XYZ file of N, CA, C and O in Angstrom:
520
model
N 2.676 10.579 13.405
C 1.229 10.451 13.386
C 0.608 11.759 12.904
O -0.322 11.735 12.120
N 1.139 12.864 13.387
C 0.604 14.170 12.994
C 0.727 14.379 11.489
O -0.216 14.832 10.834
N 1.880 14.004 10.939
C 2.110 14.158 9.493
C 1.085 13.348 8.699
O 0.528 13.833 7.711
N 0.812 12.121 9.138
C -0.180 11.289 8.440
C -1.562 11.931 8.497
O -2.291 11.937 7.508
N -1.925 12.451 9.661
C -3.241 13.068 9.803
C -3.406 14.289 8.910
O -4.459 14.493 8.304
N -2.382 15.103 8.834
C -2.442 16.294 7.984
C -2.618 15.871 6.526
O -3.460 16.408 5.802
N -1.837 14.899 6.089
C -1.922 14.452 4.697
C -3.255 13.768 4.404
O -3.797 13.896 3.313
N -3.790 13.034 5.381
C -5.118 12.425 5.205
C -6.173 13.503 5.011
O -7.065 13.369 4.172
N -6.090 14.555 5.815
C -7.039 15.663 5.674
C -6.930 16.323 4.308
O -7.939 16.684 3.699
N -5.711 16.468 3.818
C -5.512 17.034 2.483
C -6.163 16.127 1.445
O -6.861 16.583 0.542
N -5.962 14.816 1.577
C -6.513 13.865 0.607
C -8.034 13.769 0.649
O -8.668 13.503 -0.372
N -8.625 13.989 1.811
C -10.075 13.780 1.936
C -10.890 14.774 1.118
O -12.054 14.519 0.823
N -10.300 15.879 0.721
C -11.034 16.856 -0.094
C -10.792 16.664 -1.587
O -11.344 17.407 -2.396
N -9.988 15.706 -1.954
C -9.699 15.457 -3.371
C -10.911 14.798 -4.014
O -11.377 13.763 -3.566
N -11.423 15.416 -5.079
C -12.614 14.876 -5.739
C -12.501 14.853 -7.262
O -13.226 14.123 -7.919
N -11.605 15.642 -7.807
C -11.437 15.699 -9.260
C -10.352 14.699 -9.698
O -9.382 14.494 -8.978
N -10.517 14.083 -10.858
C -9.549 13.087 -11.314
C -8.105 13.572 -11.350
O -7.184 12.794 -11.081
N -7.886 14.853 -11.644
C -6.524 15.379 -11.749
C -5.960 15.895 -10.431
O -4.823 16.371 -10.397
N -6.726 15.805 -9.346
C -6.237 16.266 -8.048
C -5.034 15.422 -7.616
O -5.061 14.190 -7.678
N -3.989 16.095 -7.171
C -2.762 15.419 -6.753
C -2.912 14.931 -5.316
O -3.368 15.676 -4.446
N -2.509 13.672 -5.094
C -2.614 13.058 -3.778
C -1.359 13.302 -2.949
O -0.251 13.363 -3.480
N -1.553 13.415 -1.652
C -0.437 13.551 -0.719
C -0.090 12.169 -0.186
O -0.928 11.523 0.444
N 1.129 11.681 -0.433
C 1.515 10.371 0.100
C 1.707 10.438 1.610
O 2.235 11.424 2.132
N 1.261 9.417 2.309
C 1.404 9.354 3.756
C 2.654 8.558 4.122
O 2.988 7.592 3.434
N 3.319 8.928 5.200
C 4.436 8.107 5.663
C 3.907 6.813 6.280
O 2.800 6.782 6.818
N 4.712 5.753 6.190
C 4.308 4.495 6.824
C 4.721 4.528 8.292
O 5.150 5.562 8.811
N 4.617 3.395 8.972
C 4.927 3.335 10.401
C 6.384 3.679 10.698
O 6.714 4.111 11.804
N 7.263 3.495 9.718
C 8.684 3.810 9.893
C 9.022 5.232 9.463
O 10.190 5.616 9.459
N 8.018 6.006 9.064
C 8.241 7.382 8.634
C 8.687 7.510 7.189
O 9.016 8.605 6.748
N 8.688 6.402 6.445
C 9.088 6.436 5.035
C 7.900 6.860 4.179
O 6.763 6.476 4.447
N 8.187 7.639 3.155
C 7.144 8.076 2.223
C 7.373 7.343 0.908
O 8.491 7.336 0.386
N 6.325 6.720 0.366
C 6.506 5.953 -0.877
C 6.807 6.867 -2.058
O 6.341 8.002 -2.115
N 7.581 6.338 -2.987
C 7.865 7.078 -4.215
C 6.661 6.991 -5.127
O 5.970 5.989 -5.173
N 6.434 8.041 -5.856
C 5.320 8.075 -6.784
C 5.792 8.170 -8.216
O 6.982 8.118 -8.508
N 4.851 8.298 -9.106
C 5.169 8.425 -10.529
C 5.816 7.176 -11.074
O 5.540 6.070 -10.626
N 6.685 7.335 -12.050
C 7.321 6.195 -12.702
C 8.362 5.522 -11.809
O 8.774 4.402 -12.071
N 8.790 6.189 -10.744
C 9.804 5.630 -9.848
C 9.226 4.715 -8.777
O 9.953 3.955 -8.149
N 7.938 4.804 -8.503
C 7.365 4.039 -7.398
C 5.949 3.601 -7.655
O 5.467 3.641 -8.789
N 5.281 3.211 -6.584
C 3.928 2.680 -6.719
C 2.852 3.653 -6.246
O 1.674 3.391 -6.456
N 3.240 4.765 -5.623
C 2.210 5.667 -5.129
C 1.586 6.436 -6.287
O 2.290 7.048 -7.086
N 0.244 6.407 -6.381
C -0.434 7.124 -7.474
C -0.320 8.636 -7.303
O -0.452 9.156 -6.205
N -0.086 9.319 -8.404
C 0.095 10.768 -8.363
C -1.236 11.500 -8.204
O -1.330 12.446 -7.437
N -2.258 11.036 -8.912
C -3.558 11.718 -8.893
C -4.655 10.776 -8.405
O -4.460 9.563 -8.312
N -5.808 11.353 -8.142
C -6.961 10.547 -7.737
C -7.324 9.557 -8.833
O -7.639 8.397 -8.557
N -7.258 9.975 -10.069
C -7.540 9.089 -11.192
C -6.562 7.908 -11.216
O -6.963 6.771 -11.447
N -5.275 8.177 -10.974
C -4.279 7.104 -10.917
C -4.628 6.109 -9.812
O -4.474 4.904 -9.985
N -5.081 6.621 -8.672
C -5.449 5.731 -7.570
C -6.648 4.871 -7.949
O -6.658 3.668 -7.702
N -7.657 5.490 -8.536
C -8.859 4.742 -8.891
C -8.583 3.659 -9.927
O -9.278 2.657 -9.980
N -7.532 3.852 -10.736
C -7.187 2.876 -11.779
C -5.966 2.022 -11.408
O -5.412 1.355 -12.274
N -5.560 2.029 -10.149
C -4.368 1.316 -9.718
C -4.499 -0.182 -10.040
O -5.565 -0.769 -9.842
N -3.435 -0.767 -10.585
C -3.493 -2.202 -10.898
C -3.229 -3.013 -9.639
O -2.805 -2.484 -8.605
N -3.503 -4.313 -9.724
C -3.417 -5.179 -8.550
C -2.001 -5.264 -7.980
O -1.828 -5.334 -6.770
N -0.988 -5.262 -8.832
C 0.394 -5.352 -8.355
C 0.748 -4.119 -7.529
O 1.271 -4.217 -6.413
N 0.451 -2.925 -8.060
C 0.747 -1.686 -7.332
C -0.099 -1.583 -6.065
O 0.385 -1.146 -5.021
N -1.355 -2.018 -6.150
C -2.230 -2.024 -4.978
C -1.633 -2.898 -3.881
O -1.547 -2.492 -2.719
N -1.202 -4.091 -4.256
C -0.624 -5.026 -3.301
C 0.638 -4.430 -2.669
O 0.812 -4.463 -1.455
N 1.517 -3.882 -3.505
C 2.764 -3.314 -2.993
C 2.504 -2.136 -2.052
O 3.163 -2.001 -1.016
N 1.557 -1.291 -2.410
C 1.250 -0.140 -1.573
C 0.608 -0.578 -0.254
O 0.934 -0.042 0.812
N -0.279 -1.560 -0.315
C -0.891 -2.091 0.910
C 0.174 -2.731 1.802
O 0.124 -2.602 3.029
N 1.152 -3.399 1.206
C 2.263 -3.976 1.969
C 3.115 -2.870 2.585
O 3.538 -2.971 3.730
N 3.363 -1.812 1.821
C 4.158 -0.687 2.315
C 3.536 -0.106 3.583
O 4.229 0.228 4.530
N 2.209 -0.008 3.590
C 1.499 0.538 4.744
C 1.117 -0.539 5.756
O 0.400 -0.255 6.716
N 1.585 -1.760 5.533
C 1.341 -2.895 6.432
C -0.152 -3.137 6.649
O -0.596 -3.419 7.761
N -0.916 -3.041 5.569
C -2.348 -3.295 5.625
C -2.675 -4.753 5.286
O -3.826 -5.152 5.395
N -1.672 -5.503 4.841
C -1.831 -6.924 4.537
C -0.908 -7.728 5.440
O 0.183 -7.261 5.787
N -1.321 -8.941 5.803
C -0.443 -9.767 6.647
C 0.787 -10.220 5.864
O 0.728 -10.365 4.637
N 1.906 -10.456 6.548
C 3.107 -10.922 5.849
C 2.930 -12.344 5.326
O 2.258 -13.168 5.952
N 3.541 -12.606 4.185
C 3.524 -13.952 3.627
C 4.521 -14.818 4.393
O 5.320 -14.315 5.188
N 4.491 -16.115 4.149
C 5.444 -17.011 4.805
C 6.883 -16.630 4.467
O 7.761 -16.639 5.332
N 7.117 -16.281 3.211
C 8.461 -15.890 2.785
C 8.913 -14.627 3.509
O 10.065 -14.510 3.926
N 8.002 -13.674 3.669
C 8.333 -12.441 4.374
C 8.614 -12.718 5.848
O 9.510 -12.117 6.439
N 7.860 -13.633 6.430
C 8.098 -14.000 7.824
C 9.481 -14.621 7.985
O 10.199 -14.321 8.938
N 9.869 -15.478 7.027
C 11.195 -16.095 7.060
C 12.288 -15.038 6.921
O 13.288 -15.076 7.644
N 12.099 -14.084 5.992
C 13.081 -13.017 5.813
C 13.202 -12.168 7.079
O 14.298 -11.767 7.471
N 12.068 -11.911 7.729
C 12.083 -11.127 8.955
C 12.838 -11.870 10.055
O 13.632 -11.274 10.790
N 12.598 -13.172 10.170
C 13.314 -13.972 11.170
C 14.817 -13.963 10.888
O 15.627 -13.861 11.815
N 15.204 -14.054 9.600
C 16.622 -13.977 9.237
C 17.202 -12.614 9.622
O 18.322 -12.522 10.115
N 16.435 -11.563 9.405
C 16.865 -10.220 9.771
C 17.071 -10.121 11.285
O 18.077 -9.585 11.752
N 16.126 -10.660 12.046
C 16.214 -10.597 13.503
C 17.399 -11.403 14.026
O 17.978 -11.056 15.057
N 17.755 -12.455 13.325
C 18.895 -13.285 13.736
C 20.217 -12.749 13.215
O 21.267 -13.330 13.457
N 20.181 -11.637 12.472
C 21.392 -11.021 11.969
C 21.927 -11.630 10.692
O 23.040 -11.348 10.277
N 21.131 -12.474 10.026
C 21.573 -13.117 8.786
C 21.421 -12.200 7.578
O 22.059 -12.402 6.565
N 20.550 -11.221 7.693
C 20.283 -10.275 6.608
C 20.446 -8.870 7.178
O 19.961 -8.582 8.265
N 21.153 -7.998 6.434
C 21.392 -6.644 6.940
C 20.179 -5.734 6.837
O 19.936 -4.922 7.699
N 19.419 -5.855 5.750
C 18.265 -4.985 5.551
C 17.021 -5.811 5.294
O 17.083 -6.879 4.696
N 15.894 -5.292 5.744
C 14.621 -5.961 5.503
C 13.563 -4.905 5.251
O 13.298 -4.064 6.111
N 12.991 -4.932 4.059
C 11.891 -4.031 3.723
C 10.764 -4.869 3.166
O 10.895 -5.489 2.116
N 9.646 -4.885 3.870
C 8.518 -5.722 3.491
C 7.926 -5.302 2.151
O 7.348 -6.109 1.442
N 8.084 -4.044 1.765
C 7.438 -3.552 0.549
C 8.286 -3.733 -0.708
O 7.868 -3.348 -1.783
N 9.466 -4.293 -0.588
C 10.347 -4.425 -1.740
C 10.265 -5.816 -2.362
O 11.272 -6.493 -2.533
N 9.077 -6.239 -2.696
C 8.883 -7.532 -3.349
C 8.979 -7.356 -4.851
O 8.374 -6.438 -5.401
N 9.700 -8.254 -5.523
C 9.706 -8.206 -6.993
C 8.304 -8.498 -7.536
O 7.508 -9.198 -6.896
N 8.010 -7.960 -8.714
C 6.682 -8.146 -9.308
C 6.314 -9.614 -9.462
O 5.152 -9.983 -9.329
N 7.304 -10.483 -9.734
C 7.020 -11.911 -9.903
C 6.480 -12.510 -8.605
O 5.546 -13.310 -8.628
N 7.062 -12.121 -7.472
C 6.578 -12.613 -6.182
C 5.190 -12.061 -5.880
O 4.347 -12.752 -5.321
N 4.970 -10.797 -6.245
C 3.650 -10.196 -6.025
C 2.599 -10.948 -6.831
O 1.520 -11.249 -6.318
N 2.916 -11.284 -8.085
C 1.966 -12.026 -8.920
C 1.610 -13.356 -8.270
O 0.448 -13.778 -8.282
N 2.599 -14.039 -7.688
C 2.332 -15.308 -6.999
C 1.442 -15.095 -5.785
O 0.525 -15.868 -5.531
N 1.728 -14.052 -5.022
C 0.924 -13.751 -3.835
C -0.507 -13.376 -4.206
O -1.449 -13.730 -3.499
N -0.669 -12.665 -5.324
C -2.010 -12.246 -5.743
C -2.923 -13.429 -6.037
O -4.142 -13.311 -5.913
N -2.351 -14.565 -6.400
C -3.159 -15.760 -6.668
C -3.863 -16.259 -5.414
O -4.840 -16.985 -5.505
N -3.375 -15.851 -4.246
C -3.986 -16.255 -2.977
C -5.154 -15.353 -2.576
O -5.780 -15.588 -1.551
N -5.409 -14.312 -3.359
C -6.458 -13.343 -3.031
C -7.588 -13.417 -4.052
O -7.347 -13.444 -5.258
N -8.810 -13.408 -3.559
C -9.973 -13.358 -4.447
C -10.200 -11.915 -4.887
O -9.628 -10.979 -4.314
N -11.064 -11.745 -5.880
C -11.364 -10.376 -6.327
C -12.034 -9.582 -5.205
O -11.799 -8.382 -5.069
N -12.831 -10.250 -4.384
C -13.461 -9.586 -3.242
C -12.441 -9.121 -2.214
O -12.571 -8.032 -1.644
N -11.417 -9.940 -1.987
C -10.368 -9.553 -1.044
C -9.559 -8.368 -1.582
O -9.161 -7.491 -0.822
N -9.333 -8.353 -2.896
C -8.621 -7.220 -3.493
C -9.461 -5.948 -3.437
O -8.930 -4.862 -3.220
N -10.776 -6.071 -3.606
C -11.657 -4.912 -3.443
C -11.576 -4.398 -2.016
O -11.495 -3.191 -1.786
N -11.595 -5.313 -1.049
C -11.493 -4.922 0.354
C -10.155 -4.228 0.623
O -10.099 -3.245 1.363
N -9.088 -4.736 0.015
C -7.766 -4.129 0.183
C -7.753 -2.726 -0.398
O -7.225 -1.794 0.217
N -8.337 -2.564 -1.588
C -8.432 -1.237 -2.206
C -9.191 -0.289 -1.284
O -8.741 0.839 -1.035
N -10.323 -0.737 -0.763
C -11.147 0.114 0.095
C -10.435 0.457 1.404
O -10.522 1.591 1.882
N -9.728 -0.510 1.968
C -8.984 -0.245 3.198
C -7.853 0.754 2.945
O -7.622 1.663 3.738
N -7.170 0.600 1.819
C -6.105 1.530 1.462
C -6.674 2.933 1.227
O -6.102 3.930 1.667
N -7.818 3.010 0.555
C -8.458 4.313 0.321
C -8.806 4.993 1.643
O -8.536 6.186 1.820
N -9.367 4.232 2.575
C -9.691 4.804 3.887
C -8.415 5.252 4.606
O -8.378 6.317 5.210
N -7.374 4.437 4.538
C -6.114 4.761 5.193
C -5.542 6.072 4.651
O -5.020 6.892 5.404
N -5.648 6.260 3.348
C -5.116 7.473 2.713
C -6.055 8.671 2.836
O -5.687 9.784 2.480
N -7.276 8.442 3.308
C -8.241 9.523 3.459
C -9.016 9.816 2.194
O -9.557 10.911 2.037
N -9.090 8.848 1.288
C -9.769 9.046 -0.003
C -11.188 8.494 0.031
O -11.483 7.541 0.741
N -12.052 9.086 -0.785
C -13.453 8.662 -0.862
C -13.668 7.531 -1.861
O -14.728 6.926 -1.881
N -12.710 7.267 -2.697
C -12.851 6.239 -3.741
C -13.092 4.872 -3.117
O -12.482 4.523 -2.104
N -13.984 4.095 -3.728
C -14.270 2.741 -3.267
C -14.482 1.844 -4.487
O -14.873 2.301 -5.558
N -14.230 0.547 -4.294
C -14.509 -0.452 -5.316
C -15.545 -1.413 -4.756
O -15.606 -1.663 -3.563
N -16.343 -1.966 -5.653
C -17.355 -2.942 -5.240
C -18.565 -2.283 -4.640
O -18.796 -1.084 -4.800
N -19.327 -3.081 -3.898
C -20.569 -2.584 -3.329
C -20.403 -2.054 -1.916
O -21.282 -1.367 -1.412
N -19.279 -2.371 -1.267
C -19.045 -1.889 0.107
C -18.676 -0.402 0.047
O -17.689 -0.041 -0.574
N -19.475 0.411 0.669
C -19.200 1.846 0.640
C -18.409 2.308 1.841
O -17.823 3.360 1.822
N -18.384 1.572 2.892
C -17.613 1.969 4.061
C -16.521 0.998 4.240
O -15.454 0.943 4.244
């Protein structure tokens, strides 16, 4: 928790497009990969221009979105010992595209804004400022 708070404080002062963002650990203490290897945006500008697939994956990584039915089934298989590993954020892009069809543009704006608040960023989409 302390690590997340420190990184949030670092992010809250980022205001220039080229400012580098500090990735926060998720509930399991994992830090998302950034740049070409992952979905975490490197700079504030990258975050503001994040596409829906990366937004969805990052929100899933931080457990800001509810699990899909498929994810719930995979989790149940994991709990029953049928699957050795389970990572909610490791969805293939094709599955993410299918899941995105269930979200309106307003819901995606809300997800962006919730993720921005979680990361300690001032960036917002849409008319909701808080």
